[in-house]
Amino acid sequence: MSNNLLPPPPLPIFKHPLWAAQLIKHLHGGNNRDEVLKQLNNLIKQQSSEAMRINLGFHLWNSSLTTTTLLQEVVAAYAKFEVSTLNMMESLRVCNALTVWQCIASYPDGRRGLVNARIPHYLLPYLGMSTKVIWSLQFLRLRILEFLAALAKFDELHGQEILHVLLDTNLFSLCLHCIRHDDTQIQKAATLILMKILMQEDGLKYCCAYPDEFQSLIQVLRQLVEETFNFEIPCPQHLKYVIQCYLCLTRVAWEDGVYETVGNMFPQQLIGNTFHNIIHKDPEIPNMLNQLVWNLNHRPPQQLLR
């Protein structure tokens, strides 16, 4: 490899800090950036503990121009993505940049910094296409949603600040869009983000404050149960995401027709025997469904949305 890059070391960053520093230096240089991104990804994969990933994320976040350099990689692919000519190698290059960002996001101040730098805004155009796209683009969309889900650690340090920044984007609507139009893997990742938002009081308030968003959410959740899950056996985790979304919605104050909307559009398959082959494999699912049935039949105290 040119530019005098060191050969990849066999040990992780704690024993080879010079290797990480060299990769960061060459990442900024521009030459052989594709190869540097690959080697950075390999280095990230070597971090066998959370503490090691946080340490590497700290060094990446505190290295000047790293975030800007990665942003250049993301923005450079816009044009080809829009006309569906982005090939798999080019898609993987953007995915490698996302992996480095996700490593930065493992460090709390790095996660907050990425959100405050509006990095999610630059990723949203990849989620907005109205029709199904070729596999290389679907792969990239999935990776973007996984990265955004990693940012959405709302119960951790800076979590509420990050929540409000993400709510100011069009992320909620775009997750609904992805569930309507994309494959099951993308639907699962998008449902996870919606669930994380709805599990936060301010996220739930946001959803219920906009009638169009609320109605769309109810329709999309019903679509998942009645259409997607009807044709493809859902993985238990995805089913739990959907149930948790309904649990969140049934906890809000039943004002302005919310109760009627949820009740009238609730898919009965969810509490019938449709998914018994999945439910019996995970004891947590029956407990969640029992709570859901109880919530649907007992209006909760009117306190959240006042």
Tab-separated table of N, CA, C and O in Angstrom, residues 141-262:
chain	number	residue	atom	x	y	z
A	141	ARG	N	-29.118	1.517	2.898
A	141	ARG	CA	-30.218	2.041	3.712
A	141	ARG	C	-30.311	1.306	5.047
A	141	ARG	O	-30.535	1.919	6.101
A	142	LEU	N	-30.128	-0.015	5.009
A	142	LEU	CA	-30.159	-0.791	6.240
A	142	LEU	C	-29.049	-0.356	7.176
A	142	LEU	O	-29.270	-0.168	8.390
A	143	ARG	N	-27.860	-0.169	6.634
A	143	ARG	CA	-26.722	0.234	7.478
A	143	ARG	C	-26.942	1.619	8.084
A	143	ARG	O	-26.557	1.869	9.238
A	144	ILE	N	-27.565	2.519	7.334
A	144	ILE	CA	-27.861	3.858	7.847
A	144	ILE	C	-28.841	3.770	9.015
A	144	ILE	O	-28.659	4.418	10.054
A	145	LEU	N	-29.882	2.960	8.862
A	145	LEU	CA	-30.857	2.812	9.943
A	145	LEU	C	-30.214	2.192	11.183
A	145	LEU	O	-30.528	2.579	12.317
A	146	GLU	N	-29.317	1.248	10.994
A	146	GLU	CA	-28.624	0.649	12.137
A	146	GLU	C	-27.766	1.688	12.854
A	146	GLU	O	-27.694	1.702	14.093
A	147	PHE	N	-27.127	2.561	12.089
A	147	PHE	CA	-26.330	3.622	12.700
A	147	PHE	C	-27.218	4.590	13.473
A	147	PHE	O	-26.905	4.987	14.607
A	148	LEU	N	-28.352	4.988	12.886
A	148	LEU	CA	-29.267	5.911	13.557
A	148	LEU	C	-29.838	5.283	14.822
A	148	LEU	O	-30.031	5.963	15.836
A	149	ALA	N	-30.085	3.974	14.793
A	149	ALA	CA	-30.562	3.278	15.992
A	149	ALA	C	-29.497	3.303	17.084
A	149	ALA	O	-29.809	3.399	18.279
A	150	ALA	N	-28.223	3.224	16.677
A	150	ALA	CA	-27.132	3.284	17.652
A	150	ALA	C	-27.029	4.673	18.282
A	150	ALA	O	-26.636	4.815	19.445
A	151	LEU	N	-27.374	5.716	17.525
A	151	LEU	CA	-27.388	7.069	18.084
A	151	LEU	C	-28.520	7.245	19.091
A	151	LEU	O	-28.421	8.038	20.028
A	152	ALA	N	-29.605	6.491	18.890
A	152	ALA	CA	-30.828	6.686	19.676
A	152	ALA	C	-30.754	5.990	21.033
A	152	ALA	O	-31.620	5.187	21.385
A	153	LYS	N	-29.720	6.311	21.807
A	153	LYS	CA	-29.592	5.783	23.162
A	153	LYS	C	-30.129	6.845	24.118
A	153	LYS	O	-29.379	7.554	24.788
A	154	PHE	N	-31.450	6.931	24.166
A	154	PHE	CA	-32.105	8.045	24.840
A	154	PHE	C	-32.052	7.964	26.357
A	154	PHE	O	-32.295	8.960	27.034
A	155	ASP	N	-31.767	6.785	26.896
A	155	ASP	CA	-31.708	6.632	28.351
A	155	ASP	C	-30.293	6.833	28.894
A	155	ASP	O	-30.082	6.709	30.102
A	156	GLU	N	-29.350	7.128	28.015
A	156	GLU	CA	-27.966	7.316	28.445
A	156	GLU	C	-27.612	8.803	28.466
A	156	GLU	O	-28.458	9.664	28.199
A	157	LEU	N	-26.366	9.108	28.767
A	157	LEU	CA	-25.902	10.488	28.858
A	157	LEU	C	-26.202	11.251	27.570
A	157	LEU	O	-25.946	10.740	26.483
A	158	HIS	N	-26.759	12.438	27.696
A	158	HIS	CA	-27.156	13.312	26.575
A	158	HIS	C	-28.348	12.756	25.791
A	158	HIS	O	-28.684	13.293	24.732
A	159	GLY	N	-28.990	11.693	26.300
A	159	GLY	CA	-30.034	11.024	25.531
A	159	GLY	C	-31.205	11.918	25.171
A	159	GLY	O	-31.688	11.885	24.033
A	160	GLN	N	-31.693	12.711	26.119
A	160	GLN	CA	-32.858	13.552	25.843
A	160	GLN	C	-32.519	14.674	24.872
A	160	GLN	O	-33.332	15.046	24.018
A	161	GLU	N	-31.312	15.178	24.958
A	161	GLU	CA	-30.866	16.189	23.989
A	161	GLU	C	-30.830	15.593	22.582
A	161	GLU	O	-31.287	16.215	21.608
A	162	ILE	N	-30.312	14.379	22.473
A	162	ILE	CA	-30.246	13.696	21.179
A	162	ILE	C	-31.652	13.421	20.656
A	162	ILE	O	-31.929	13.592	19.462
A	163	LEU	N	-32.560	13.003	21.544
A	163	LEU	CA	-33.944	12.743	21.143
A	163	LEU	C	-34.562	13.970	20.484
A	163	LEU	O	-35.168	13.881	19.410
A	164	HIS	N	-34.409	15.124	21.111
A	164	HIS	CA	-35.044	16.334	20.580
A	164	HIS	C	-34.434	16.757	19.246
A	164	HIS	O	-35.145	17.239	18.359
A	165	VAL	N	-33.133	16.547	19.093
A	165	VAL	CA	-32.515	16.869	17.800
A	165	VAL	C	-33.061	15.945	16.715
A	165	VAL	O	-33.402	16.389	15.607
A	166	LEU	N	-33.165	14.650	17.019
A	166	LEU	CA	-33.676	13.698	16.028
A	166	LEU	C	-35.149	13.960	15.704
A	166	LEU	O	-35.580	13.787	14.561
A	167	LEU	N	-35.913	14.393	16.692
A	167	LEU	CA	-37.316	14.699	16.438
A	167	LEU	C	-37.467	15.924	15.537
A	167	LEU	O	-38.483	16.089	14.863
A	168	ASP	N	-36.458	16.785	15.552
A	168	ASP	CA	-36.491	17.973	14.683
A	168	ASP	C	-36.176	17.631	13.229
A	168	ASP	O	-36.327	18.476	12.353
A	169	THR	N	-35.681	16.430	12.989
A	169	THR	CA	-35.452	15.980	11.611
A	169	THR	C	-36.731	15.338	11.090
A	169	THR	O	-37.750	15.297	11.779
A	170	ASN	N	-36.665	14.784	9.917
A	170	ASN	CA	-37.807	14.069	9.354
A	170	ASN	C	-37.676	12.569	9.585
A	170	ASN	O	-38.287	11.770	8.874
A	171	LEU	N	-36.892	12.176	10.584
A	171	LEU	CA	-36.575	10.765	10.795
A	171	LEU	C	-37.819	9.932	11.086
A	171	LEU	O	-37.961	8.815	10.573
A	172	PHE	N	-38.725	10.439	11.898
A	172	PHE	CA	-39.926	9.681	12.254
A	172	PHE	C	-40.708	9.304	10.996
A	172	PHE	O	-41.052	8.139	10.786
A	173	SER	N	-40.952	10.289	10.142
A	173	SER	CA	-41.712	10.036	8.913
A	173	SER	C	-40.962	9.104	7.971
A	173	SER	O	-41.567	8.251	7.305
A	174	LEU	N	-39.639	9.260	7.894
A	174	LEU	CA	-38.863	8.426	6.986
A	174	LEU	C	-38.818	6.967	7.451
A	174	LEU	O	-38.764	6.051	6.625
A	175	CYS	N	-38.842	6.752	8.765
A	175	CYS	CA	-38.925	5.373	9.259
A	175	CYS	C	-40.252	4.747	8.848
A	175	CYS	O	-40.303	3.569	8.446
A	176	LEU	N	-41.336	5.515	8.928
A	176	LEU	CA	-42.633	5.027	8.454
A	176	LEU	C	-42.568	4.699	6.967
A	176	LEU	O	-43.093	3.684	6.506
A	177	HIS	N	-41.905	5.580	6.219
A	177	HIS	CA	-41.747	5.380	4.775
A	177	HIS	C	-40.990	4.078	4.482
A	177	HIS	O	-41.379	3.305	3.599
A	178	CYS	N	-39.915	3.830	5.214
A	178	CYS	CA	-39.114	2.620	4.995
A	178	CYS	C	-39.915	1.358	5.298
A	178	CYS	O	-39.775	0.344	4.620
A	179	ILE	N	-40.755	1.413	6.315
A	179	ILE	CA	-41.575	0.247	6.652
A	179	ILE	C	-42.587	-0.023	5.542
A	179	ILE	O	-42.875	-1.179	5.209
A	180	ARG	N	-43.110	1.020	4.941
A	180	ARG	CA	-44.092	0.850	3.869
A	180	ARG	C	-43.474	0.239	2.618
A	180	ARG	O	-44.096	-0.557	1.927
A	181	HIS	N	-42.227	0.613	2.294
A	181	HIS	CA	-41.705	0.338	0.961
A	181	HIS	C	-40.534	-0.631	0.894
A	181	HIS	O	-40.178	-1.069	-0.196
A	182	ASP	N	-39.904	-0.966	2.039
A	182	ASP	CA	-38.667	-1.733	1.962
A	182	ASP	C	-38.834	-3.174	2.445
A	182	ASP	O	-39.923	-3.591	2.834
A	183	ASP	N	-37.716	-3.909	2.413
A	183	ASP	CA	-37.763	-5.322	2.779
A	183	ASP	C	-37.808	-5.491	4.294
A	183	ASP	O	-37.749	-4.524	5.055
A	184	THR	N	-37.901	-6.739	4.739
A	184	THR	CA	-38.149	-6.997	6.159
A	184	THR	C	-36.993	-6.577	7.062
A	184	THR	O	-37.219	-6.149	8.191
A	185	GLN	N	-35.765	-6.685	6.576
A	185	GLN	CA	-34.633	-6.260	7.405
A	185	GLN	C	-34.683	-4.760	7.665
A	185	GLN	O	-34.441	-4.298	8.781
A	186	ILE	N	-34.977	-3.997	6.629
A	186	ILE	CA	-35.082	-2.549	6.779
A	186	ILE	C	-36.297	-2.194	7.632
A	186	ILE	O	-36.239	-1.298	8.483
A	187	GLN	N	-37.395	-2.900	7.435
A	187	GLN	CA	-38.580	-2.664	8.257
A	187	GLN	C	-38.274	-2.879	9.739
A	187	GLN	O	-38.706	-2.100	10.589
A	188	LYS	N	-37.510	-3.929	10.032
A	188	LYS	CA	-37.165	-4.215	11.423
A	188	LYS	C	-36.323	-3.096	12.025
A	188	LYS	O	-36.587	-2.642	13.155
A	189	ALA	N	-35.316	-2.621	11.286
A	189	ALA	CA	-34.455	-1.547	11.786
A	189	ALA	C	-35.246	-0.258	11.992
A	189	ALA	O	-35.050	0.459	12.977
A	190	ALA	N	-36.152	0.042	11.060
A	190	ALA	CA	-36.963	1.255	11.174
A	190	ALA	C	-37.940	1.146	12.341
A	190	ALA	O	-38.178	2.129	13.060
A	191	THR	N	-38.502	-0.058	12.561
A	191	THR	CA	-39.422	-0.258	13.685
A	191	THR	C	-38.699	-0.071	15.009
A	191	THR	O	-39.257	0.478	15.963
A	192	LEU	N	-37.450	-0.518	15.086
A	192	LEU	CA	-36.654	-0.343	16.304
A	192	LEU	C	-36.503	1.139	16.641
A	192	LEU	O	-36.651	1.544	17.805
A	193	ILE	N	-36.218	1.966	15.648
A	193	ILE	CA	-36.064	3.403	15.898
A	193	ILE	C	-37.379	4.009	16.373
A	193	ILE	O	-37.417	4.790	17.341
A	194	LEU	N	-38.489	3.652	15.709
A	194	LEU	CA	-39.798	4.153	16.141
A	194	LEU	C	-40.085	3.738	17.582
A	194	LEU	O	-40.583	4.532	18.386
A	195	MET	N	-39.780	2.494	17.917
A	195	MET	CA	-40.017	2.006	19.272
A	195	MET	C	-39.217	2.803	20.293
A	195	MET	O	-39.735	3.203	21.346
A	196	LYS	N	-37.935	3.062	19.971
A	196	LYS	CA	-37.097	3.823	20.898
A	196	LYS	C	-37.658	5.224	21.119
A	196	LYS	O	-37.621	5.746	22.243
A	197	ILE	N	-38.171	5.838	20.063
A	197	ILE	CA	-38.758	7.178	20.191
A	197	ILE	C	-40.019	7.119	21.040
A	197	ILE	O	-40.213	7.941	21.955
A	198	LEU	N	-40.892	6.158	20.764
A	198	LEU	CA	-42.170	6.071	21.474
A	198	LEU	C	-41.998	5.705	22.942
A	198	LEU	O	-42.868	6.011	23.771
A	199	MET	N	-40.908	5.055	23.293
A	199	MET	CA	-40.671	4.685	24.687
A	199	MET	C	-40.268	5.877	25.542
A	199	MET	O	-40.226	5.778	26.772
A	200	GLN	N	-39.980	7.003	24.899
A	200	GLN	CA	-39.669	8.233	25.616
A	200	GLN	C	-40.920	9.114	25.705
A	200	GLN	O	-41.657	9.248	24.727
A	201	GLU	N	-41.162	9.709	26.847
A	201	GLU	CA	-42.376	10.510	27.028
A	201	GLU	C	-42.472	11.619	25.988
A	201	GLU	O	-43.541	11.837	25.393
A	202	ASP	N	-41.355	12.315	25.735
A	202	ASP	CA	-41.391	13.398	24.745
A	202	ASP	C	-41.574	12.856	23.330
A	202	ASP	O	-42.167	13.524	22.479
A	203	GLY	N	-41.066	11.666	23.081
A	203	GLY	CA	-41.273	11.057	21.773
A	203	GLY	C	-42.727	10.690	21.556
A	203	GLY	O	-43.280	10.867	20.469
A	204	LEU	N	-43.363	10.178	22.602
A	204	LEU	CA	-44.779	9.822	22.531
A	204	LEU	C	-45.642	11.069	22.355
A	204	LEU	O	-46.595	11.087	21.577
A	205	LYS	N	-45.292	12.120	23.068
A	205	LYS	CA	-46.014	13.385	22.915
A	205	LYS	C	-45.884	13.913	21.494
A	205	LYS	O	-46.852	14.417	20.912
A	206	TYR	N	-44.680	13.807	20.943
A	206	TYR	CA	-44.447	14.280	19.569
A	206	TYR	C	-45.360	13.541	18.605
A	206	TYR	O	-46.007	14.153	17.745
A	207	CYS	N	-45.416	12.218	18.719
A	207	CYS	CA	-46.232	11.421	17.812
A	207	CYS	C	-47.705	11.813	17.911
A	207	CYS	O	-48.379	11.984	16.895
A	208	CYS	N	-48.195	11.958	19.129
A	208	CYS	CA	-49.619	12.232	19.319
A	208	CYS	C	-49.980	13.697	19.060
A	208	CYS	O	-51.157	14.028	18.934
A	209	ALA	N	-48.985	14.565	18.977
A	209	ALA	CA	-49.258	15.977	18.721
A	209	ALA	C	-49.527	16.256	17.254
A	209	ALA	O	-50.062	17.307	16.908
A	210	TYR	N	-49.144	15.325	16.379
A	210	TYR	CA	-49.328	15.516	14.938
A	210	TYR	C	-50.266	14.425	14.414
A	210	TYR	O	-49.864	13.270	14.254
A	211	PRO	N	-51.527	14.783	14.148
A	211	PRO	CA	-52.519	13.776	13.733
A	211	PRO	C	-52.094	12.940	12.530
A	211	PRO	O	-52.329	11.729	12.494
A	212	ASP	N	-51.448	13.572	11.543
A	212	ASP	CA	-51.034	12.818	10.351
A	212	ASP	C	-49.984	11.773	10.698
A	212	ASP	O	-50.031	10.633	10.200
A	213	GLU	N	-49.016	12.163	11.534
A	213	GLU	CA	-47.971	11.223	11.941
A	213	GLU	C	-48.580	10.073	12.748
A	213	GLU	O	-48.239	8.901	12.555
A	214	PHE	N	-49.488	10.419	13.655
A	214	PHE	CA	-50.113	9.409	14.492
A	214	PHE	C	-50.904	8.419	13.643
A	214	PHE	O	-50.790	7.200	13.814
A	215	GLN	N	-51.698	8.945	12.723
A	215	GLN	CA	-52.495	8.084	11.851
A	215	GLN	C	-51.606	7.192	10.997
A	215	GLN	O	-51.880	6.003	10.809
A	216	SER	N	-50.522	7.767	10.470
A	216	SER	CA	-49.595	6.987	9.645
A	216	SER	C	-48.944	5.874	10.452
A	216	SER	O	-48.759	4.750	9.956
A	217	LEU	N	-48.579	6.176	11.694
A	217	LEU	CA	-47.963	5.168	12.551
A	217	LEU	C	-48.918	3.999	12.783
A	217	LEU	O	-48.524	2.827	12.667
A	218	ILE	N	-50.174	4.297	13.092
A	218	ILE	CA	-51.163	3.247	13.323
A	218	ILE	C	-51.328	2.391	12.071
A	218	ILE	O	-51.397	1.155	12.138
A	219	GLN	N	-51.377	3.039	10.914
A	219	GLN	CA	-51.540	2.305	9.657
A	219	GLN	C	-50.338	1.416	9.366
A	219	GLN	O	-50.488	0.270	8.915
A	220	VAL	N	-49.143	1.939	9.628
A	220	VAL	CA	-47.925	1.182	9.343
A	220	VAL	C	-47.791	-0.020	10.269
A	220	VAL	O	-47.415	-1.117	9.840
A	221	LEU	N	-48.096	0.161	11.548
A	221	LEU	CA	-48.037	-0.970	12.480
A	221	LEU	C	-49.033	-2.050	12.078
A	221	LEU	O	-48.727	-3.248	12.124
A	222	ARG	N	-50.210	-1.623	11.659
A	222	ARG	CA	-51.209	-2.593	11.211
A	222	ARG	C	-50.736	-3.293	9.943
A	222	ARG	O	-50.932	-4.510	9.785
A	223	GLN	N	-50.112	-2.551	9.041
A	223	GLN	CA	-49.581	-3.148	7.808
A	223	GLN	C	-48.555	-4.228	8.127
A	223	GLN	O	-48.550	-5.299	7.507
A	224	LEU	N	-47.690	-3.956	9.090
A	224	LEU	CA	-46.674	-4.937	9.461
A	224	LEU	C	-47.316	-6.251	9.910
A	224	LEU	O	-46.889	-7.337	9.512
A	225	VAL	N	-48.343	-6.150	10.736
A	225	VAL	CA	-48.967	-7.346	11.288
A	225	VAL	C	-49.798	-8.074	10.239
A	225	VAL	O	-49.722	-9.302	10.098
A	226	GLU	N	-50.588	-7.326	9.476
A	226	GLU	CA	-51.550	-7.954	8.569
A	226	GLU	C	-50.963	-8.348	7.215
A	226	GLU	O	-51.466	-9.281	6.577
A	227	GLU	N	-49.900	-7.644	6.799
A	227	GLU	CA	-49.340	-7.935	5.480
A	227	GLU	C	-47.962	-8.579	5.583
A	227	GLU	O	-47.789	-9.750	5.236
A	228	THR	N	-46.984	-7.839	6.087
A	228	THR	CA	-45.612	-8.362	6.140
A	228	THR	C	-45.541	-9.651	6.948
A	228	THR	O	-44.982	-10.656	6.504
A	229	PHE	N	-46.102	-9.634	8.149
A	229	PHE	CA	-46.018	-10.810	9.016
A	229	PHE	C	-46.898	-11.952	8.510
A	229	PHE	O	-46.729	-13.098	8.903
A	230	ASN	N	-47.845	-11.629	7.632
A	230	ASN	CA	-48.720	-12.660	7.081
A	230	ASN	C	-48.016	-13.462	5.992
A	230	ASN	O	-48.254	-14.653	5.829
A	231	PHE	N	-47.121	-12.793	5.254
A	231	PHE	CA	-46.427	-13.453	4.148
A	231	PHE	C	-45.063	-13.997	4.552
A	231	PHE	O	-44.547	-14.914	3.932
A	232	GLU	N	-44.457	-13.407	5.567
A	232	GLU	CA	-43.158	-13.873	6.040
A	232	GLU	C	-43.222	-14.045	7.547
A	232	GLU	O	-43.695	-13.157	8.263
A	233	ILE	N	-42.743	-15.173	8.030
A	233	ILE	CA	-42.755	-15.406	9.477
A	233	ILE	C	-41.821	-14.391	10.132
A	233	ILE	O	-40.629	-14.338	9.829
A	234	PRO	N	-42.333	-13.544	11.022
A	234	PRO	CA	-41.482	-12.512	11.618
A	234	PRO	C	-40.508	-13.106	12.621
A	234	PRO	O	-40.803	-14.125	13.256
A	235	CYS	N	-39.366	-12.476	12.769
A	235	CYS	CA	-38.464	-12.895	13.827
A	235	CYS	C	-39.064	-12.403	15.153
A	235	CYS	O	-39.743	-11.365	15.186
A	236	PRO	N	-38.864	-13.139	16.239
A	236	PRO	CA	-39.461	-12.745	17.523
A	236	PRO	C	-39.106	-11.318	17.932
A	236	PRO	O	-39.937	-10.610	18.504
A	237	GLN	N	-37.876	-10.891	17.629
A	237	GLN	CA	-37.460	-9.553	18.042
A	237	GLN	C	-38.279	-8.474	17.343
A	237	GLN	O	-38.689	-7.495	17.957
A	238	HIS	N	-38.537	-8.662	16.046
A	238	HIS	CA	-39.337	-7.672	15.306
A	238	HIS	C	-40.763	-7.650	15.849
A	238	HIS	O	-41.369	-6.575	15.994
A	239	LEU	N	-41.306	-8.815	16.141
A	239	LEU	CA	-42.651	-8.877	16.711
A	239	LEU	C	-42.701	-8.127	18.038
A	239	LEU	O	-43.666	-7.392	18.318
A	240	LYS	N	-41.654	-8.252	18.839
A	240	LYS	CA	-41.611	-7.545	20.129
A	240	LYS	C	-41.523	-6.035	19.932
A	240	LYS	O	-42.117	-5.273	20.699
A	241	TYR	N	-40.802	-5.594	18.902
A	241	TYR	CA	-40.750	-4.154	18.621
A	241	TYR	C	-42.157	-3.615	18.344
A	241	TYR	O	-42.536	-2.545	18.830
A	242	VAL	N	-42.913	-4.361	17.533
A	242	VAL	CA	-44.266	-3.917	17.174
A	242	VAL	C	-45.159	-3.895	18.414
A	242	VAL	O	-45.900	-2.928	18.649
A	243	ILE	N	-45.093	-4.943	19.218
A	243	ILE	CA	-45.915	-4.997	20.431
A	243	ILE	C	-45.554	-3.856	21.372
A	243	ILE	O	-46.432	-3.207	21.965
A	244	GLN	N	-44.260	-3.567	21.504
A	244	GLN	CA	-43.832	-2.480	22.386
A	244	GLN	C	-44.342	-1.135	21.878
A	244	GLN	O	-44.722	-0.268	22.681
A	245	CYS	N	-44.382	-0.944	20.565
A	245	CYS	CA	-44.949	0.292	20.013
A	245	CYS	C	-46.409	0.429	20.422
A	245	CYS	O	-46.856	1.507	20.838
A	246	TYR	N	-47.164	-0.663	20.313
A	246	TYR	CA	-48.568	-0.622	20.720
A	246	TYR	C	-48.693	-0.390	22.230
A	246	TYR	O	-49.583	0.341	22.686
A	247	LEU	N	-47.831	-0.997	23.005
A	247	LEU	CA	-47.861	-0.773	24.454
A	247	LEU	C	-47.659	0.707	24.778
A	247	LEU	O	-48.343	1.257	25.650
A	248	CYS	N	-46.735	1.330	24.085
A	248	CYS	CA	-46.500	2.762	24.304
A	248	CYS	C	-47.741	3.576	23.946
A	248	CYS	O	-48.149	4.468	24.702
A	249	LEU	N	-48.352	3.270	22.822
A	249	LEU	CA	-49.519	4.024	22.376
A	249	LEU	C	-50.711	3.835	23.313
A	249	LEU	O	-51.502	4.765	23.509
A	250	THR	N	-50.829	2.652	23.904
A	250	THR	CA	-51.968	2.419	24.788
A	250	THR	C	-51.753	2.994	26.183
A	250	THR	O	-52.649	2.908	27.029
A	251	ARG	N	-50.605	3.604	26.413
A	251	ARG	CA	-50.359	4.234	27.715
A	251	ARG	C	-50.651	5.729	27.708
A	251	ARG	O	-50.635	6.360	28.756
A	252	VAL	N	-50.883	6.292	26.537
A	252	VAL	CA	-51.120	7.733	26.493
A	252	VAL	C	-52.529	8.042	26.946
A	252	VAL	O	-53.409	7.182	26.987
A	253	ALA	N	-52.756	9.319	27.288
A	253	ALA	CA	-54.103	9.745	27.659
A	253	ALA	C	-55.017	9.640	26.453
A	253	ALA	O	-54.648	10.024	25.343
A	254	TRP	N	-56.195	9.090	26.662
A	254	TRP	CA	-57.097	8.834	25.544
A	254	TRP	C	-57.935	10.088	25.260
A	254	TRP	O	-59.092	10.186	25.638
A	255	GLU	N	-57.315	11.042	24.592
A	255	GLU	CA	-57.985	12.285	24.244
A	255	GLU	C	-58.078	12.421	22.736
A	255	GLU	O	-57.275	11.859	21.993
A	256	ASP	N	-59.049	13.200	22.285
A	256	ASP	CA	-59.175	13.545	20.865
A	256	ASP	C	-59.237	12.312	19.968
A	256	ASP	O	-58.645	12.272	18.887
A	257	GLY	N	-59.921	11.265	20.428
A	257	GLY	CA	-60.129	10.109	19.573
A	257	GLY	C	-58.970	9.148	19.496
A	257	GLY	O	-58.986	8.230	18.671
A	258	VAL	N	-57.945	9.320	20.326
A	258	VAL	CA	-56.802	8.415	20.276
A	258	VAL	C	-57.230	6.982	20.598
A	258	VAL	O	-56.850	6.030	19.914
A	259	TYR	N	-58.034	6.834	21.615
A	259	TYR	CA	-58.471	5.483	22.007
A	259	TYR	C	-59.218	4.809	20.860
A	259	TYR	O	-58.965	3.648	20.528
A	260	GLU	N	-60.149	5.547	20.257
A	260	GLU	CA	-60.939	4.976	19.174
A	260	GLU	C	-60.062	4.598	17.987
A	260	GLU	O	-60.254	3.562	17.344
A	261	THR	N	-59.070	5.440	17.677
A	261	THR	CA	-58.187	5.166	16.541
A	261	THR	C	-57.379	3.897	16.768
A	261	THR	O	-57.303	3.023	15.902
A	262	VAL	N	-56.779	3.793	17.944
A	262	VAL	CA	-55.980	2.603	18.239
A	262	VAL	C	-56.875	1.371	18.273
A	262	VAL	O	-56.558	0.325	17.691
